[in-house]
mmCIF file of C-alpha atoms in Angstrom:
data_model
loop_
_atom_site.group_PDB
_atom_site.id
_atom_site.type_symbol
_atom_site.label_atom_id
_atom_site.label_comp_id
_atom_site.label_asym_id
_atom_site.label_seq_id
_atom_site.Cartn_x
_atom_site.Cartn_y
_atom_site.Cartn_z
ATOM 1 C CA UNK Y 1 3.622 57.365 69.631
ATOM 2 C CA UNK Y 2 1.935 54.284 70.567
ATOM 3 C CA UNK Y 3 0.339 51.863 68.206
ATOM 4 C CA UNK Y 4 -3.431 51.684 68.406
ATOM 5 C CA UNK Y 5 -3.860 48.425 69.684
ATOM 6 C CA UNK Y 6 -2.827 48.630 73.618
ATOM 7 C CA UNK Y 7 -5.473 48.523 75.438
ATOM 8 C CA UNK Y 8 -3.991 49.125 78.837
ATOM 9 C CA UNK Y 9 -2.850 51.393 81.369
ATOM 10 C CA UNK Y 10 -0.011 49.223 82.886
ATOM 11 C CA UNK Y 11 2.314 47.157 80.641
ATOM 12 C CA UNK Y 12 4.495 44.529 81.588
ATOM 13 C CA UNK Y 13 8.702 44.838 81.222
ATOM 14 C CA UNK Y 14 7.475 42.385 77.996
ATOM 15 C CA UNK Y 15 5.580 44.369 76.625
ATOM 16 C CA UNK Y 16 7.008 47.565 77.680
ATOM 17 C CA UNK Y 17 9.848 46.106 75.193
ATOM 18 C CA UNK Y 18 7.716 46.063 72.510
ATOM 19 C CA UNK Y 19 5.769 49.111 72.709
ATOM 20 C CA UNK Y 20 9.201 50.906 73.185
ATOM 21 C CA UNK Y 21 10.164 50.107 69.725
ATOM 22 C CA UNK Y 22 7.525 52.361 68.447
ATOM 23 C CA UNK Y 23 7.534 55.027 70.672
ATOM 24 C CA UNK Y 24 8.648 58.658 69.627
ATOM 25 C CA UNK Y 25 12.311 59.227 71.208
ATOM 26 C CA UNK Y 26 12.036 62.062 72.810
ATOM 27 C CA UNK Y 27 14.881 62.922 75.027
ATOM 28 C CA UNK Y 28 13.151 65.235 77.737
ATOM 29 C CA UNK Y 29 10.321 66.171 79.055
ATOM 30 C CA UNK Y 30 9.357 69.999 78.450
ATOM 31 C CA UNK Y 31 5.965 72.440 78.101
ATOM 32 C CA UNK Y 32 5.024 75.181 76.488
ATOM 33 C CA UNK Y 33 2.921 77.597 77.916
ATOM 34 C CA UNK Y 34 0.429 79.866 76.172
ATOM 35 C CA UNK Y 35 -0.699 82.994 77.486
ATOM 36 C CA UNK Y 36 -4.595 81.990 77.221
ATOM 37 C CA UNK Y 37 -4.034 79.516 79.849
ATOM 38 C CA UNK Y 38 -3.342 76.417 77.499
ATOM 39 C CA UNK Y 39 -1.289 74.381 79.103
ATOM 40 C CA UNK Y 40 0.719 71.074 77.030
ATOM 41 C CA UNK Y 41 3.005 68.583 78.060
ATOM 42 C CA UNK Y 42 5.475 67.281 75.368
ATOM 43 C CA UNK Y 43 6.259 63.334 76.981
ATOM 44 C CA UNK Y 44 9.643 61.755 77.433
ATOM 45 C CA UNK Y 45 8.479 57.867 76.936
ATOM 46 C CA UNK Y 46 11.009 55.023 77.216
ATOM 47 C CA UNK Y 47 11.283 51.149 78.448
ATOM 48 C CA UNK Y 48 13.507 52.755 81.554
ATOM 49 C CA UNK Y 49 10.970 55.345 82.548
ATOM 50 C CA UNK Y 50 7.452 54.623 82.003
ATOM 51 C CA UNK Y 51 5.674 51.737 80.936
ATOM 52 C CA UNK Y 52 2.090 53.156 80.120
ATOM 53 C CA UNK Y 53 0.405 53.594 77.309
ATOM 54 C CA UNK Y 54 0.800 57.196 76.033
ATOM 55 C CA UNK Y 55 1.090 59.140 73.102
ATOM 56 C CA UNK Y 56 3.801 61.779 72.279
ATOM 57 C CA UNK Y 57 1.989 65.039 73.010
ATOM 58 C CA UNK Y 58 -1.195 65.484 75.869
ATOM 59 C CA UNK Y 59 -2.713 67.829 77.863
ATOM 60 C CA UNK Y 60 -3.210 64.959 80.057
ATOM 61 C CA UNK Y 61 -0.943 64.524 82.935
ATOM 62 C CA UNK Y 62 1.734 61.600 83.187
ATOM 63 C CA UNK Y 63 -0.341 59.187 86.040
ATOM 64 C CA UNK Y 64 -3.386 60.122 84.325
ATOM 65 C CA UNK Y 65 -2.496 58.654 80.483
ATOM 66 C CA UNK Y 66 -4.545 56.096 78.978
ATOM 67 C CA UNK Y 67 -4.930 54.672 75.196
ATOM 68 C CA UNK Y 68 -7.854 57.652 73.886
ATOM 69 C CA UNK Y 69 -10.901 55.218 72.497
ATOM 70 C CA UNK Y 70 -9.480 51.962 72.283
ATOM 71 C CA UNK Y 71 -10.524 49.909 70.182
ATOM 72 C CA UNK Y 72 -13.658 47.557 71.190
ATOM 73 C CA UNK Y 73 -12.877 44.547 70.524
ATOM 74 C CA UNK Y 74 -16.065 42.279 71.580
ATOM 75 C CA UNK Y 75 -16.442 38.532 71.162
ATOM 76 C CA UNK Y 76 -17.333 38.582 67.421
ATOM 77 C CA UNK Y 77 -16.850 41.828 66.284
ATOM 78 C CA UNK Y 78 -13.146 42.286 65.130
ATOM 79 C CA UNK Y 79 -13.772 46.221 64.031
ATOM 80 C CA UNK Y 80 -16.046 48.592 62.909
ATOM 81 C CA UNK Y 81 -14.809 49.663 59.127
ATOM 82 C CA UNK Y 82 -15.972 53.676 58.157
ATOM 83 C CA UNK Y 83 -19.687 54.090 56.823
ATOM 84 C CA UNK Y 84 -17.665 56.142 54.096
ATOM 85 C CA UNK Y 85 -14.397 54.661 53.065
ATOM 86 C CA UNK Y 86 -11.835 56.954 52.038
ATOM 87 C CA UNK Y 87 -12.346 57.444 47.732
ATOM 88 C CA UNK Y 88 -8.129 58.139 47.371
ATOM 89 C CA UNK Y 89 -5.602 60.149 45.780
ATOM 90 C CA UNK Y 90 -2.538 59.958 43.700
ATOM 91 C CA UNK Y 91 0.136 61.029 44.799
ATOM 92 C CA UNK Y 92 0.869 63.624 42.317
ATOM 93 C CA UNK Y 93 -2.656 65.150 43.630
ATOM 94 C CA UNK Y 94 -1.324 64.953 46.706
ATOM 95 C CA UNK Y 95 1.665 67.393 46.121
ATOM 96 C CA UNK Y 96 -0.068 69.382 43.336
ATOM 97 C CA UNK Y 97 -2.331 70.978 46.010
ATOM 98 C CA UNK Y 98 -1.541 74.608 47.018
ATOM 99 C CA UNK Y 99 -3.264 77.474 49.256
ATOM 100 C CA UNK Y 100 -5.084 79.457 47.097
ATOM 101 C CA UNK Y 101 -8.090 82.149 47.266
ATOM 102 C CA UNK Y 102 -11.368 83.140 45.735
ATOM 103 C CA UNK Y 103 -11.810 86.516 45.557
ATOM 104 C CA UNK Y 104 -15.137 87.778 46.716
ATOM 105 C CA UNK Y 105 -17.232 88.845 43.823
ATOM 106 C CA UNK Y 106 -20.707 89.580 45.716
ATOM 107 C CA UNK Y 107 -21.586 91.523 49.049
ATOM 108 C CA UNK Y 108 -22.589 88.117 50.137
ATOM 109 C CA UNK Y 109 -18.848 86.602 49.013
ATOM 110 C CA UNK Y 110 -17.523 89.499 51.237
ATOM 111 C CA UNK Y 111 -19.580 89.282 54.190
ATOM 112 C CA UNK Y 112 -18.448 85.013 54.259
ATOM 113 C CA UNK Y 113 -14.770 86.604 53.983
ATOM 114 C CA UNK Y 114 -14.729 89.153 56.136
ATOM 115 C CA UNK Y 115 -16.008 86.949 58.676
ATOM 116 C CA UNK Y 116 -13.745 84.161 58.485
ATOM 117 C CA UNK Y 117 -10.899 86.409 58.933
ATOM 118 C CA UNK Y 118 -12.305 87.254 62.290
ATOM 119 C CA UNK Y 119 -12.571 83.555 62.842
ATOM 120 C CA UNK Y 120 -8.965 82.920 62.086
ATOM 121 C CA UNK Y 121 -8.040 85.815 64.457
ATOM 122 C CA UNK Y 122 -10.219 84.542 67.087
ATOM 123 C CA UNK Y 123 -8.183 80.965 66.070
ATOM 124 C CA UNK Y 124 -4.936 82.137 66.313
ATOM 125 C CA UNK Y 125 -5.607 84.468 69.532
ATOM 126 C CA UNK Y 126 -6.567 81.609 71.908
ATOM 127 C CA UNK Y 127 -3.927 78.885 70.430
ATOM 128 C CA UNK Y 128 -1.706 80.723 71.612
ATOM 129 C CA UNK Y 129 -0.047 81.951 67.921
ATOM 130 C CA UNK Y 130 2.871 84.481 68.199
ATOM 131 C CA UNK Y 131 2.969 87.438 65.789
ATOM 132 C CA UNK Y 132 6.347 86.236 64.065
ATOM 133 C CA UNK Y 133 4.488 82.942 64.031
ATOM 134 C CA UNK Y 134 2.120 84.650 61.537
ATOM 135 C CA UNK Y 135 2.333 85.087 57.841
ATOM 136 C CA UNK Y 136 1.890 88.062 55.709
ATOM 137 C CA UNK Y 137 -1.264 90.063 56.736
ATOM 138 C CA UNK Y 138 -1.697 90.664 52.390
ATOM 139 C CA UNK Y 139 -1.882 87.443 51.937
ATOM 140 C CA UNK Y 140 -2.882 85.505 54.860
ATOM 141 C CA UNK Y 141 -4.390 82.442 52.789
ATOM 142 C CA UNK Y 142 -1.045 81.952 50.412
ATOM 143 C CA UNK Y 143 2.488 83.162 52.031
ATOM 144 C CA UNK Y 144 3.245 80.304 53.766
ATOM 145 C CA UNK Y 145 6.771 81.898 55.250
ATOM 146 C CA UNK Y 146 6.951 83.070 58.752
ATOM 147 C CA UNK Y 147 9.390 84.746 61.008
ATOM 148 C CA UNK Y 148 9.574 81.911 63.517
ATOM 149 C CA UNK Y 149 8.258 78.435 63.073
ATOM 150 C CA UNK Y 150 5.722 76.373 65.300
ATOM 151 C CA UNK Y 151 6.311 73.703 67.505
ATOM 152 C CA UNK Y 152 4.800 70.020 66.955
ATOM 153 C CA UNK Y 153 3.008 71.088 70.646
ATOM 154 C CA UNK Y 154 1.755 73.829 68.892
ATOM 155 C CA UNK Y 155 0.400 72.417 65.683
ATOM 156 C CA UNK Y 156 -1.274 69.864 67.627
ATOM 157 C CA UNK Y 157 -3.216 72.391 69.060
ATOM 158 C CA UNK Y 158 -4.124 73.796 65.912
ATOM 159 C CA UNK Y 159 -5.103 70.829 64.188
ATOM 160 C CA UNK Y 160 -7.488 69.834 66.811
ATOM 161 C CA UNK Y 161 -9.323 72.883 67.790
ATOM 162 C CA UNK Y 162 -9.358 73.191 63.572
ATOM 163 C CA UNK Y 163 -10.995 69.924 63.156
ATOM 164 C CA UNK Y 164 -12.982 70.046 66.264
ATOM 165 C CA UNK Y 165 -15.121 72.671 63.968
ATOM 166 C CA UNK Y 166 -14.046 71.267 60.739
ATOM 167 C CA UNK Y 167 -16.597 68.942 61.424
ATOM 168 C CA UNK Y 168 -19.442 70.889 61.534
ATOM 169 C CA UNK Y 169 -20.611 72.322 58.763
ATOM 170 C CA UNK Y 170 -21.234 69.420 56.899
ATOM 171 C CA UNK Y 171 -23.469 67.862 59.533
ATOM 172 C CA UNK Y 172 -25.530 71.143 59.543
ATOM 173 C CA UNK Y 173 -26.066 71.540 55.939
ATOM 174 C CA UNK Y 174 -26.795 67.695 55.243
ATOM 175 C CA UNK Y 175 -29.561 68.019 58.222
ATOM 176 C CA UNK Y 176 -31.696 70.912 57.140
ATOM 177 C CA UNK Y 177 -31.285 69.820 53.654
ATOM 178 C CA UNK Y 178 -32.697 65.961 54.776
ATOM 179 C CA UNK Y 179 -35.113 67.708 56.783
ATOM 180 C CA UNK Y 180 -36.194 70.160 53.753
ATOM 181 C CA UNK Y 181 -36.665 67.275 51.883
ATOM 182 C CA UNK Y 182 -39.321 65.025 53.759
ATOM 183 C CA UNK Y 183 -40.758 68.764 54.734
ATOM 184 C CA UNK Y 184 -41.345 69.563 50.639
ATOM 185 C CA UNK Y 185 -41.742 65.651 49.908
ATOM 186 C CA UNK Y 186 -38.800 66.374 47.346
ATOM 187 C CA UNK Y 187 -35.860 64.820 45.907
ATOM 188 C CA UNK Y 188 -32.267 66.814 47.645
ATOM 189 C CA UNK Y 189 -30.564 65.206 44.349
ATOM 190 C CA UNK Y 190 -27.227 64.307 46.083
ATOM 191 C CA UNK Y 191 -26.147 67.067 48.084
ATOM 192 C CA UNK Y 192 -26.853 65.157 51.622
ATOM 193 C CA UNK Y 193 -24.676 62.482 50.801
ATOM 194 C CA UNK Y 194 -21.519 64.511 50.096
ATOM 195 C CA UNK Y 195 -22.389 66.706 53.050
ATOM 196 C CA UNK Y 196 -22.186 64.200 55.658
ATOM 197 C CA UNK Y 197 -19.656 62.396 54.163
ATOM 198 C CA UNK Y 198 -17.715 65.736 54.192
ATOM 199 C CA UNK Y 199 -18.841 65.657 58.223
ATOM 200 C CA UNK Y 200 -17.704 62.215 58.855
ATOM 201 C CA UNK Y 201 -14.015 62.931 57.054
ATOM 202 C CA UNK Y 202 -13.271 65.908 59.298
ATOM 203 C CA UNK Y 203 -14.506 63.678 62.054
ATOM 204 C CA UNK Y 204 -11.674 61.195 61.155
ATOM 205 C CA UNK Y 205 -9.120 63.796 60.734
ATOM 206 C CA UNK Y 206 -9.968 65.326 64.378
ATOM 207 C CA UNK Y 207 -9.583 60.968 65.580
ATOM 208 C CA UNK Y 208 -6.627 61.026 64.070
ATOM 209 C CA UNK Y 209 -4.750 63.508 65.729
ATOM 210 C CA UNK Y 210 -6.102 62.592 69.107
ATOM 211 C CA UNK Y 211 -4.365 59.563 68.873
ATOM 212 C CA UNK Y 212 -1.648 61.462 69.506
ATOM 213 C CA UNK Y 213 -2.574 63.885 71.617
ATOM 214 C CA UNK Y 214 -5.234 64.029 74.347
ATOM 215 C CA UNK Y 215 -7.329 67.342 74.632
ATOM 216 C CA UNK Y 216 -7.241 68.753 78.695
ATOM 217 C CA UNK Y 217 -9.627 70.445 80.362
ATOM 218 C CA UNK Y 218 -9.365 73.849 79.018
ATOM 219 C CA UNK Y 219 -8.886 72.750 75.462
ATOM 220 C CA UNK Y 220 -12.154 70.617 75.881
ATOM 221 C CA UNK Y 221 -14.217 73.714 77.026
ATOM 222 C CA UNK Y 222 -12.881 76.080 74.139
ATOM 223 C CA UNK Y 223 -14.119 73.587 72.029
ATOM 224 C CA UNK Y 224 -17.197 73.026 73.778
ATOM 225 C CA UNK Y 225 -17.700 76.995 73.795
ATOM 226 C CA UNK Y 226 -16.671 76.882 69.912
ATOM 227 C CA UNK Y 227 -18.942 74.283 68.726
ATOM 228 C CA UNK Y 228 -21.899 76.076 70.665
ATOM 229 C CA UNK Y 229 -21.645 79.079 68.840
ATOM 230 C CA UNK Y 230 -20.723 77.643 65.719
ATOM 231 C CA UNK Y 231 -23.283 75.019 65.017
ATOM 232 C CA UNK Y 232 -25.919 77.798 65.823
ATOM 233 C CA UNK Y 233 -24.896 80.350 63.918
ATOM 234 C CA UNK Y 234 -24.314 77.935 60.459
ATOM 235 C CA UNK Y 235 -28.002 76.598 61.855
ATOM 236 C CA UNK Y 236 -29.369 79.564 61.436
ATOM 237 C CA UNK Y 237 -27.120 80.815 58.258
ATOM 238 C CA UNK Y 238 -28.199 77.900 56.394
ATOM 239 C CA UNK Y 239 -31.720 78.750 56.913
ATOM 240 C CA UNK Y 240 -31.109 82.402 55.389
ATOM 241 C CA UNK Y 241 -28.592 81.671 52.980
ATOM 242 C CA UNK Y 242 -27.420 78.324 51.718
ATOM 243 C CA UNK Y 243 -25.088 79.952 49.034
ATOM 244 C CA UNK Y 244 -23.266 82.594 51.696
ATOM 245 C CA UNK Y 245 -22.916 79.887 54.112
ATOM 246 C CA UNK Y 246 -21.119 76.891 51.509
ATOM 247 C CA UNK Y 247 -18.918 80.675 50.529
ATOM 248 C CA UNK Y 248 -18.260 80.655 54.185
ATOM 249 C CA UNK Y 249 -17.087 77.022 54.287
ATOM 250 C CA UNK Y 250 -15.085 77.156 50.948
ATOM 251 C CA UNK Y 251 -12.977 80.079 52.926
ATOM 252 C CA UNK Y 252 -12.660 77.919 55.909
ATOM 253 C CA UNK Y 253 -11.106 75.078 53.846
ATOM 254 C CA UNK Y 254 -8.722 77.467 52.052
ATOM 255 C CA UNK Y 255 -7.666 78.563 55.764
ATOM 256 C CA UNK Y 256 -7.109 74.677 56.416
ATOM 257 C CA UNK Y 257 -5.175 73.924 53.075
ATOM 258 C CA UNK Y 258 -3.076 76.859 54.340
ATOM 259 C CA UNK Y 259 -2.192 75.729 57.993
ATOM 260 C CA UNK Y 260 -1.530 72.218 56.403
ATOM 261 C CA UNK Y 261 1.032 73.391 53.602
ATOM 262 C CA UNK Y 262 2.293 75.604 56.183
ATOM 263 C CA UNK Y 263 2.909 72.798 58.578
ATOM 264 C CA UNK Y 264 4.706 70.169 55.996
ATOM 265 C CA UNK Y 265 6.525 73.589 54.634
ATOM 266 C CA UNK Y 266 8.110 73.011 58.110
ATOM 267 C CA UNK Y 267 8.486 69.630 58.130
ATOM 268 C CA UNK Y 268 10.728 69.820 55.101
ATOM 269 C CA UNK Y 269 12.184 72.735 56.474
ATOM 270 C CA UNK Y 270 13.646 70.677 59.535
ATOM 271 C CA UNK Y 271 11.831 72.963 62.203
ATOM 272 C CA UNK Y 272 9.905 69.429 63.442
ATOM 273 C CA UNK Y 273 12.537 67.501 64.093
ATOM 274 C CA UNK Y 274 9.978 65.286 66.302
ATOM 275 C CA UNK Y 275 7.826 64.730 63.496
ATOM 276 C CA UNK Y 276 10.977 63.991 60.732
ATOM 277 C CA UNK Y 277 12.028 61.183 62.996
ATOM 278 C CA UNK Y 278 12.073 57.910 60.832
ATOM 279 C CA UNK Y 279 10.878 56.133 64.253
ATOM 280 C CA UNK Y 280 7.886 58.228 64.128
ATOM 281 C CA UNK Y 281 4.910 56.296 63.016
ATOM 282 C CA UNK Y 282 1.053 57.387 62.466
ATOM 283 C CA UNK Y 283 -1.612 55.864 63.999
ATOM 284 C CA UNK Y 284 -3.267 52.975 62.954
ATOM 285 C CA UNK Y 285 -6.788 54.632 62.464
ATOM 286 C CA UNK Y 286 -4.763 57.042 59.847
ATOM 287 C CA UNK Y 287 -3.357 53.838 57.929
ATOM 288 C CA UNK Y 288 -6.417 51.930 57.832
ATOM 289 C CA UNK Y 289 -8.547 54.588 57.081
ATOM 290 C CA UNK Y 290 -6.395 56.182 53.709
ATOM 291 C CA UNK Y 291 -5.340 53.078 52.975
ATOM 292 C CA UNK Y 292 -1.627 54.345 53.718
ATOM 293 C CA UNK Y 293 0.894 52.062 51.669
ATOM 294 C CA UNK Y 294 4.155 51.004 53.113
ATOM 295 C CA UNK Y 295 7.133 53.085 53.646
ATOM 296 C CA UNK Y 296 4.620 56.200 53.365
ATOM 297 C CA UNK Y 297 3.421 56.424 56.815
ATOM 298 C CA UNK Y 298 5.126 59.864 57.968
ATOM 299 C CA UNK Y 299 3.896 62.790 59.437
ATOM 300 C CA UNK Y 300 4.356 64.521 56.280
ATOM 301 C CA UNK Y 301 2.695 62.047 54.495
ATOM 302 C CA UNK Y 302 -0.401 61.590 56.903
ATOM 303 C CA UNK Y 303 -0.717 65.383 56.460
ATOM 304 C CA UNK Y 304 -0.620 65.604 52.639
ATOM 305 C CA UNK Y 305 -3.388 62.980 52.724
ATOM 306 C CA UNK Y 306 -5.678 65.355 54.817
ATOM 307 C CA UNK Y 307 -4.403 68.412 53.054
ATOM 308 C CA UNK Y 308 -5.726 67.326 50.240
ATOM 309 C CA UNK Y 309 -9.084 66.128 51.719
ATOM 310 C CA UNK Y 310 -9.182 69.955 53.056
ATOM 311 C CA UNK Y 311 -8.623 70.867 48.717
ATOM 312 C CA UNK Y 312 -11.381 68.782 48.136
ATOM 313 C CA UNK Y 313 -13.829 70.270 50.599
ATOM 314 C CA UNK Y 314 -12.799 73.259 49.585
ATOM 315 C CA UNK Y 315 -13.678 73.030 45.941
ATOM 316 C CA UNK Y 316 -16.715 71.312 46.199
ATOM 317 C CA UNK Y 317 -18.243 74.144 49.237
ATOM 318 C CA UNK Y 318 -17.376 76.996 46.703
ATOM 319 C CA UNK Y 319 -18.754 75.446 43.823
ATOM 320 C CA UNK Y 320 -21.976 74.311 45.139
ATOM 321 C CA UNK Y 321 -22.268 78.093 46.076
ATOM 322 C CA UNK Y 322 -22.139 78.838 42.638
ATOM 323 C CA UNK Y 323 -25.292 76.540 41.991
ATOM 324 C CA UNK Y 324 -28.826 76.950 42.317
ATOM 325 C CA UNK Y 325 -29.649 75.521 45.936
ATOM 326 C CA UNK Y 326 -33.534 74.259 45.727
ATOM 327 C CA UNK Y 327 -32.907 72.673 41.877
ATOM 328 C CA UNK Y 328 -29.446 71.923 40.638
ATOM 329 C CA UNK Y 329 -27.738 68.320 41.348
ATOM 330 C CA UNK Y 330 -24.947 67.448 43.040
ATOM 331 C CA UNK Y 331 -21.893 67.393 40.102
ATOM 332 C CA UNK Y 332 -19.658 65.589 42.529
ATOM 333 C CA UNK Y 333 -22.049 62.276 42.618
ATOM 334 C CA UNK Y 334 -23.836 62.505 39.274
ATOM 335 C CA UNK Y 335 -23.324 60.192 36.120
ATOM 336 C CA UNK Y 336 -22.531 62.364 33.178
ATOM 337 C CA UNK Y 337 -23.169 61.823 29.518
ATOM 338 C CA UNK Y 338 -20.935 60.666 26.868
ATOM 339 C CA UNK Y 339 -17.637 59.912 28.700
ATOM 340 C CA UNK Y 340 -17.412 62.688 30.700
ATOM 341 C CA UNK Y 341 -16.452 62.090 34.776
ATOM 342 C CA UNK Y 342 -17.504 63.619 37.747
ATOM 343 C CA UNK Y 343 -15.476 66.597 38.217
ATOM 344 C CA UNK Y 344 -12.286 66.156 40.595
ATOM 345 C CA UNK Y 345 -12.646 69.221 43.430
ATOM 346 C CA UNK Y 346 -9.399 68.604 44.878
ATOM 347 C CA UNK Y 347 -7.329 70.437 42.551
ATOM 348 C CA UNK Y 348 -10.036 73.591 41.206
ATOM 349 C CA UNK Y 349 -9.397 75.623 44.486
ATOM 350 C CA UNK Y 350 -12.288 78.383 43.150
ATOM 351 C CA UNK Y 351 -14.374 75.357 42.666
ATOM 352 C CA UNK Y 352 -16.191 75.088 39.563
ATOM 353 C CA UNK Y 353 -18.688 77.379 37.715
ATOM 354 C CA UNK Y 354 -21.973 76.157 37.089
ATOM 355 C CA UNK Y 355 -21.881 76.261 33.412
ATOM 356 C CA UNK Y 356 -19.101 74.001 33.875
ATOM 357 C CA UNK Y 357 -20.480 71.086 35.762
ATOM 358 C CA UNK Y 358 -24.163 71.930 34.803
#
């Protein structure tokens, strides 16, 4: 993988030179093909055999390659820094988060459930997942062991079409909750802020990974198909039910905390050899934006950092289901009395009661 920074298609043997000492080493080039039609192309990059500026897995074809959104440099704009930047965890946060589940306790808990299951089969169905890929059908949002692991190729996949949607929710929710507010002239008491900043970190998850690895065609029209449906159906959810809906999210996160400690289960496993290389380095975006500290710029460790933001979204959706949506505060951005902090949603995977933060 390719640092950030190029900025063009054709390099010369100088700078081929240097790119090469960053590149991924991979010693072939090979696909994998997917029965939905998904086609990915796992590139063999080096100073002898290409000199363009490509990451380490595309959809894209070889002549076609290109750095995905450069950055703009313009005559006195250096960069543009993130509206939100990232608040930061430990590491012992980090590697204290683990997939977990909320049991449904209403018919409205159980409707958000059931449906998300159907989600993660429809998920799973066109990325192309393998039934010994799969985990145990008992408990699909905490066994972590399968029969037969996943490719990087195949991650990849998941991770975008997963943060393509990721993305979403957030957005939807802090809109009709802005627009509720100038309708009813009334204070939204800090719920829009975390919503959209919610939005804009799945957004910078899904940039991320497409630094390394450019959507094609097909995977841009599931998507497109995905999002369609998706940001209707929360559009109009929201309207009915603002409690069902954040239920609905807080199960999508758990699903995301589970593909994410499934994936660095791997890692440590050896399966992703690819992705274990010490040679491998994350993208620039990734390091600027978590603030990434020397020596801890992995694979593994770029996905505990957005493991954990998946935790985090995940206890703060379930938990602001649990509160009363025209009058109660946002806990997660409210000053508390005494000495009390806001509470930390990364690590309460049921999210937090409301006679707890209330």
């Amino acid at each position: 993988m390719l640092s950030t920074k190029v900025h063009t298609r054709i390099c010369s043997p100088q700078q081929a030179t240097k790119l090469s000492k960053v590149v991924v080493p991979l010693l072939s080039a090979s696909s994998v093909r997917y029965p939905a039609g998904f086609h990915v192309t796992i590139l063999a990059t080096s100073n002898q055999n290409h000199h363009g500026a490509v990451r380490s897995f595309s959809t894209t074809p070889a002549a076609q390659l290109r750095d995905f959104f450069p950055v703009q440099e313009t005559e006195n704009i250096r960069r543009t820094l993130p509206a939100w930047p990232h608040h930061g965890y430990t590491e012992q946060e980090m590697l204290e988060v683990v997939p977990a589940h909320r049991k449904p306790e209403t018919w409205g808990d159980l409707f958000a459930w059931k449906f998300m299951r159907f989600c993660r089969w429809g998920m799973d169905t066109c990325t192309g997942m393998k039934s010994e890929q799969k985990v145990d059908k008992g408990n699909p949002t905490t066994a972590v062991h399968s029969i037969k692991p996943l490719t990087e190729a195949q991650w990849m996949i998941r991770f975008l079409f997963l943060e393509s949607i990721a993305g979403v929710p957030g957005m939807v929710a802090g809109m009709l909750r802005h627009l509720h507010s100038l309708r009813r002239l009334k204070r939204d008491n800090g719920w829009i802020e975390t919503l959209l900043e919610e939005s804009y970190n799945e957004r910078m998850h899904l940039l991320t990974f497409m630094k390394m690895c450019e959507p094609g065609w097909f995977m841009k029209l599931m998507i497109l198909a995905a999002q369609g449906v998706y940001f209707n159906g929360l559009f109009l959810s929201y309207l009915v039910s603002p409690k069902i809906t954040h239920r609905f999210v807080g199960y999508l996160e758990e699903e995301a905390v589970h593909t994410y400690t499934m994936a660095i289960k791997q890692i440590d496993d050896g399966h992703l050899p690819k992705w274990s290389s010490p040679d491998f380095l994350v993208p620039d975006i990734a390091v600027r934006y978590w603030k990434m500290p020397e020596g801890r710029r992995t694979m593994r460790d770029l996905l505990l950092y957005i493991r954990a933001d998946e935790a985090c979204h995940r206890g703060v959706n379930h938990t602001l289901s649990n509160l009363n949506q025209d009058e109660d505060p946002n806990p997660f951005v409210s000053e508390y009395k005494g000495t009390r902090s806001p509470p930390r949603p990364a690590l309460k995977a049921e999210g937090y009661e409301r006679a707890e933060v209330i």
